[in-house]
Amino acid sequence: MVTTTAVRGPGGLDTADEDRTADNPLGRLVAGDWLLPSGVPGLLSFTPKFETVMERLQTVLTSTDPSDSPGPAWFAPVVPRANIDRAEYSESFPHLLGTVHALRPNTLADAAPDDDARVPTDVVLAPAVCYSLYPRLANRVIEEPHFFDAAGYCYRHEATSELGRFRSFRMREFVTVAGEDAAWQWRDSWMARCEALFTRLGLTFSVQSASDPFFGPGGRFMRSSQVEQNLKYEFVMPLHGDDPGTAVASANCHKDHLGERFAIGFADQGTAHSSCMAFGLERTVLALIHAHGDRLADWPELV
Ligand code: AMP
Ligand code: ZN
């Protein structure tokens, strides 16, 4: 008799331990010595083999950045709650934000403290890396465009956990804060660079106009307006044989939204604009594995 342990996911999804060995995309990646499942949906760990590719990918991304970056600055997986509030993240994506709570001191000895014993701290889990950057320019006028190369662990409380949709994942982001025209041009030049990069890496992809998963009553309007204004494009490709396509990277214009929220001015042009080019690192590695197979020794040199 086979017994399995069911684990209830964030969206009520059940996954069973038998998934780890079955002939399915996750099972195949576990068998190929790439992934280490945790038994909890959307939470995976990674083998040294997977991390070898991750390291090479990071090097390739560093050399793709035209601003001569020495490599990414690494940011903590938590960010001050005040910064996320100032960016108005929870107004658009309350369903994705993960919070950090601590036990009240007088309940520390309780064997099973209840929810009332938990109090929110002054940090939340980072939903994206670029929220660690804008606060660094807050409340000032910058005279030159700023460029950032940043990486970090992110958390999103995703409702589903199909392979590639993690709750904890790493992101590499290139970001600019600049004048309006420069921010648009920078985003478009990164799209061209990204297309060339993915082609060189042997990936087959499409570029799709997209929107963020806005929540709540204004969500539909925000979604359609984001698409109409071409604010977001995604690089979509399969992560495994049964995958019709997953966003591996996104190129985003925020217009002056974050400049306004963080009171950043640009020269004599008023509020600064910003753009970011975000790479989902685990998703990119999964796309590379899908394209080049299980035997790392057979892979093209670039990765
Ligand atoms: P976004 O800010 O939603 O455009 O996300 C930037 C990139 O992060 C995406 O293109 C994905 O590659 C990656 N990403 C976003 N959400 C997840 C997730 N739940 N699991 C893994 N990667 C993700
Ligand atoms: Zn970003």
GROMACS .gro file of C-alpha atoms in nm, residues 52-302:
model
  251
   52THR     CA    1   2.616   2.584  -1.051
   53VAL     CA    2   2.383   2.701  -1.328
   54MET     CA    3   2.254   2.981  -1.106
   55GLU     CA    4   2.607   3.109  -1.056
   56ARG     CA    5   2.683   3.101  -1.429
   57LEU     CA    6   2.355   3.277  -1.502
   58GLN     CA    7   2.443   3.552  -1.253
   59THR     CA    8   2.778   3.601  -1.428
   60VAL     CA    9   2.609   3.621  -1.769
   61LEU     CA   10   2.360   3.877  -1.635
   62THR     CA   11   2.641   4.086  -1.488
   63SER     CA   12   2.814   4.098  -1.825
   64THR     CA   13   2.486   4.191  -1.997
   65ASP     CA   14   2.445   4.506  -1.787
   66PRO     CA   15   2.584   4.804  -1.980
   67SER     CA   16   2.657   5.007  -1.667
   68ASP     CA   17   2.974   4.809  -1.588
   69SER     CA   18   2.828   4.665  -1.273
   70PRO     CA   19   3.073   4.455  -1.070
   71GLY     CA   20   2.779   4.225  -0.986
   72PRO     CA   21   2.460   4.265  -0.788
   73ALA     CA   22   2.422   4.418  -0.446
   74TRP     CA   23   2.244   4.152  -0.234
   75PHE     CA   24   1.947   4.265  -0.034
   76ALA     CA   25   1.792   4.101   0.270
   77PRO     CA   26   1.471   3.897   0.221
   78VAL     CA   27   1.289   4.143   0.447
   79VAL     CA   28   1.228   4.514   0.396
   80PRO     CA   29   1.105   4.786   0.631
   81ARG     CA   30   0.726   4.777   0.637
   82ALA     CA   31   0.729   5.157   0.614
   83ASN     CA   32   0.889   5.137   0.268
   84ILE     CA   33   0.635   4.889   0.136
   85ASP     CA   34   0.354   5.105   0.276
   86ARG     CA   35   0.507   5.414   0.119
   87ALA     CA   36   0.520   5.234  -0.219
   88GLU     CA   37   0.147   5.153  -0.170
   89TYR     CA   38   0.221   4.787  -0.240
   90SER     CA   39  -0.052   4.656  -0.011
   91GLU     CA   40  -0.313   4.865  -0.185
   92SER     CA   41  -0.256   4.680  -0.513
   93PHE     CA   42  -0.128   4.341  -0.396
   94PRO     CA   43  -0.250   4.271  -0.040
   95HIS     CA   44  -0.297   3.903  -0.130
   96LEU     CA   45   0.073   3.856  -0.212
   97LEU     CA   46   0.243   4.028   0.080
   98GLY     CA   47   0.401   3.813   0.349
   99THR     CA   48   0.438   3.969   0.693
  100VAL     CA   49   0.681   3.892   0.974
  101HIS     CA   50   0.541   3.848   1.323
  102ALA     CA   51   0.714   3.791   1.655
  103LEU     CA   52   0.585   3.646   1.980
  104ARG     CA   53   0.494   3.879   2.265
  105PRO     CA   54   0.765   3.847   2.531
  106ASN     CA   55   0.520   3.721   2.795
  107THR     CA   56   0.418   3.428   2.569
  108LEU     CA   57   0.767   3.308   2.479
  109ALA     CA   58   0.743   3.011   2.712
  110ASP     CA   59   0.404   2.894   2.576
  111ALA     CA   60   0.426   2.559   2.405
  112ALA     CA   61   0.167   2.649   2.139
  113PRO     CA   62   0.115   3.026   2.141
  114ASP     CA   63  -0.210   3.134   1.976
  115ASP     CA   64  -0.244   3.399   1.708
  116ASP     CA   65  -0.308   3.676   1.963
  117ALA     CA   66   0.042   3.618   2.093
  118ARG     CA   67   0.190   3.719   1.758
  119VAL     CA   68   0.257   4.083   1.686
  120PRO     CA   69   0.362   4.233   1.355
  121THR     CA   70   0.721   4.353   1.339
  122ASP     CA   71   0.855   4.655   1.151
  123VAL     CA   72   0.961   4.440   0.853
  124VAL     CA   73   0.775   4.243   0.584
  125LEU     CA   74   0.900   3.988   0.333
  126ALA     CA   75   1.035   4.158   0.019
  127PRO     CA   76   0.788   4.108  -0.268
  128ALA     CA   77   1.046   4.234  -0.521
  129VAL     CA   78   1.403   4.358  -0.497
  130CYS     CA   79   1.352   4.706  -0.636
  131TYR     CA   80   1.154   4.819  -0.328
  132SER     CA   81   1.487   4.817  -0.143
  133LEU     CA   82   1.626   5.074  -0.388
  134TYR     CA   83   1.384   5.368  -0.420
  135PRO     CA   84   1.399   5.454  -0.047
  136ARG     CA   85   1.773   5.514  -0.090
  137LEU     CA   86   1.693   5.812  -0.314
  138ALA     CA   87   1.394   5.933  -0.114
  139ASN     CA   88   1.327   6.300  -0.041
  140ARG     CA   89   1.583   6.446  -0.279
  141VAL     CA   90   1.638   6.574  -0.629
  142ILE     CA   91   1.887   6.374  -0.833
  143GLU     CA   92   2.075   6.547  -1.114
  144GLU     CA   93   2.188   6.236  -1.307
  145PRO     CA   94   2.014   5.909  -1.391
  146HIS     CA   95   2.083   5.641  -1.131
  147PHE     CA   96   2.138   5.275  -1.221
  148PHE     CA   97   2.118   4.979  -0.985
  149ASP     CA   98   2.205   4.611  -1.009
  150ALA     CA   99   2.041   4.425  -0.722
  151ALA     CA  100   1.949   4.073  -0.616
  152GLY     CA  101   1.766   3.916  -0.328
  153TYR     CA  102   1.518   3.660  -0.202
  154CYS     CA  103   1.153   3.751  -0.252
  155TYR     CA  104   0.832   3.612  -0.109
  156ARG     CA  105   0.484   3.618  -0.263
  157HIS     CA  106   0.188   3.442  -0.108
  158GLU     CA  107   0.085   3.278  -0.436
  159ALA     CA  108  -0.251   3.102  -0.449
  160THR     CA  109  -0.125   2.815  -0.663
  161SER     CA  110   0.198   2.622  -0.669
  162GLU     CA  111   0.247   2.478  -1.016
  163LEU     CA  112   0.614   2.416  -1.095
  164GLY     CA  113   0.785   2.754  -1.135
  165ARG     CA  114   0.535   2.942  -0.916
  166PHE     CA  115   0.722   2.955  -0.588
  167ARG     CA  116   0.645   3.147  -0.274
  168SER     CA  117   1.014   3.199  -0.201
  169PHE     CA  118   1.235   3.277  -0.501
  170ARG     CA  119   1.531   3.488  -0.606
  171MET     CA  120   1.514   3.790  -0.830
  172ARG     CA  121   1.786   3.990  -1.008
  173GLU     CA  122   1.679   4.339  -1.100
  174PHE     CA  123   1.837   4.615  -1.302
  175VAL     CA  124   1.675   4.946  -1.218
  176THR     CA  125   1.697   5.305  -1.328
  177VAL     CA  126   1.561   5.624  -1.173
  178ALA     CA  127   1.584   5.904  -1.426
  179GLY     CA  128   1.394   6.155  -1.638
  180GLU     CA  129   1.084   6.041  -1.825
  181ASP     CA  130   1.236   5.985  -2.170
  182ALA     CA  131   1.549   5.823  -2.035
  183ALA     CA  132   1.347   5.581  -1.820
  184TRP     CA  133   1.140   5.468  -2.121
  185GLN     CA  134   1.446   5.435  -2.345
  186TRP     CA  135   1.636   5.243  -2.078
  187ARG     CA  136   1.346   4.995  -2.045
  188ASP     CA  137   1.325   4.947  -2.423
  189SER     CA  138   1.701   4.900  -2.458
  190TRP     CA  139   1.692   4.638  -2.181
  191MET     CA  140   1.416   4.455  -2.371
  192ALA     CA  141   1.639   4.437  -2.678
  193ARG     CA  142   1.932   4.322  -2.462
  194CYS     CA  143   1.716   4.059  -2.296
  195GLU     CA  144   1.594   3.924  -2.630
  196ALA     CA  145   1.953   3.893  -2.752
  197LEU     CA  146   2.059   3.730  -2.426
  198PHE     CA  147   1.784   3.467  -2.419
  199THR     CA  148   1.849   3.388  -2.786
  200ARG     CA  149   2.222   3.339  -2.714
  201LEU     CA  150   2.131   3.112  -2.423
  202GLY     CA  151   1.934   2.889  -2.660
  203LEU     CA  152   1.591   2.973  -2.515
  204THR     CA  153   1.275   2.994  -2.725
  205PHE     CA  154   1.046   3.266  -2.596
  206SER     CA  155   0.775   3.516  -2.681
  207VAL     CA  156   0.748   3.874  -2.559
  208GLN     CA  157   0.401   3.956  -2.430
  209SER     CA  158   0.237   4.274  -2.316
  210ALA     CA  159   0.128   4.205  -1.959
  211SER     CA  160  -0.011   4.345  -1.637
  212ASP     CA  161   0.051   4.284  -1.269
  213PRO     CA  162  -0.195   4.071  -1.066
  214PHE     CA  163  -0.378   4.371  -0.913
  215PHE     CA  164  -0.630   4.282  -0.646
  216GLY     CA  165  -0.958   4.444  -0.550
  217PRO     CA  166  -1.217   4.674  -0.706
  218GLY     CA  167  -0.972   4.893  -0.902
  219GLY     CA  168  -0.780   4.590  -1.020
  220ARG     CA  169  -0.951   4.549  -1.353
  221PHE     CA  170  -0.899   4.913  -1.447
  222MET     CA  171  -0.536   4.907  -1.340
  223ARG     CA  172  -0.476   4.589  -1.538
  224SER     CA  173  -0.620   4.722  -1.862
  225SER     CA  174  -0.457   5.062  -1.826
  226GLN     CA  175  -0.119   4.899  -1.765
  227VAL     CA  176  -0.156   4.692  -2.083
  228GLU     CA  177  -0.281   4.988  -2.291
  229GLN     CA  178   0.015   5.201  -2.190
  230ASN     CA  179   0.268   4.922  -2.261
  231LEU     CA  180   0.405   4.953  -1.910
  232LYS     CA  181   0.489   4.585  -1.868
  233TYR     CA  182   0.629   4.321  -2.102
  234GLU     CA  183   0.705   3.964  -2.008
  235PHE     CA  184   0.946   3.716  -2.161
  236VAL     CA  185   0.746   3.396  -2.167
  237MET     CA  186   0.885   3.048  -2.226
  238PRO     CA  187   0.822   2.687  -2.122
  239LEU     CA  188   0.983   2.562  -1.801
  240HIS     CA  189   0.899   2.197  -1.872
  241GLY     CA  190   0.737   1.979  -2.135
  242ASP     CA  191   0.378   2.039  -2.022
  243ASP     CA  192   0.419   2.415  -1.969
  244PRO     CA  193   0.244   2.641  -2.223
  245GLY     CA  194   0.465   2.930  -2.107
  246THR     CA  195   0.575   3.106  -1.788
  247ALA     CA  196   0.708   3.461  -1.741
  248VAL     CA  197   1.080   3.433  -1.681
  249ALA     CA  198   1.160   3.806  -1.690
  250SER     CA  199   0.966   4.131  -1.697
  251ALA     CA  200   1.052   4.479  -1.826
  252ASN     CA  201   0.856   4.747  -1.642
  253CYS     CA  202   0.796   5.121  -1.662
  254HIS     CA  203   0.653   5.265  -1.340
  255LYS     CA  204   0.618   5.617  -1.485
  256ASP     CA  205   0.646   5.862  -1.193
  257HIS     CA  206   0.450   5.645  -0.947
  258LEU     CA  207   0.745   5.545  -0.729
  259GLY     CA  208   0.923   5.878  -0.779
  260GLU     CA  209   0.614   6.043  -0.637
  261ARG     CA  210   0.570   5.798  -0.351
  262PHE     CA  211   0.935   5.840  -0.245
  263ALA     CA  212   0.955   6.213  -0.326
  264ILE     CA  213   1.239   6.177  -0.577
  265GLY     CA  214   1.287   6.467  -0.820
  266PHE     CA  215   1.493   6.459  -1.137
  267ALA     CA  216   1.694   6.774  -1.223
  268ASP     CA  217   1.453   7.047  -1.335
  269GLN     CA  218   1.203   6.794  -1.477
  270GLY     CA  219   0.983   6.741  -1.171
  271THR     CA  220   0.916   6.395  -1.033
  272ALA     CA  221   1.162   6.124  -1.136
  273HIS     CA  222   1.048   5.825  -1.340
  274SER     CA  223   1.167   5.469  -1.288
  275SER     CA  224   1.195   5.142  -1.479
  276CYS     CA  225   1.310   4.795  -1.384
  277MET     CA  226   1.416   4.481  -1.569
  278ALA     CA  227   1.349   4.183  -1.343
  279PHE     CA  228   1.477   3.828  -1.392
  280GLY     CA  229   1.320   3.543  -1.198
  281LEU     CA  230   1.639   3.347  -1.131
  282GLU     CA  231   1.493   3.003  -1.053
  283ARG     CA  232   1.255   3.030  -1.349
  284THR     CA  233   1.543   3.120  -1.581
  285VAL     CA  234   1.744   2.820  -1.459
  286LEU     CA  235   1.440   2.593  -1.507
  287ALA     CA  236   1.399   2.724  -1.864
  288LEU     CA  237   1.768   2.650  -1.930
  289ILE     CA  238   1.732   2.296  -1.792
  290HIS     CA  239   1.429   2.244  -2.014
  291ALA     CA  240   1.620   2.371  -2.318
  292HIS     CA  241   1.953   2.191  -2.259
  293GLY     CA  242   1.868   1.877  -2.064
  294ASP     CA  243   1.985   1.701  -1.751
  295ARG     CA  244   2.351   1.653  -1.843
  296LEU     CA  245   2.532   1.973  -1.752
  297ALA     CA  246   2.844   1.854  -1.936
  298ASP     CA  247   2.650   1.872  -2.265
  299TRP     CA  248   2.538   2.232  -2.220
  300PRO     CA  249   2.664   2.514  -2.444
  301GLU     CA  250   2.954   2.704  -2.290
  302LEU     CA  251   2.766   3.029  -2.232
   0.00000   0.00000   0.00000
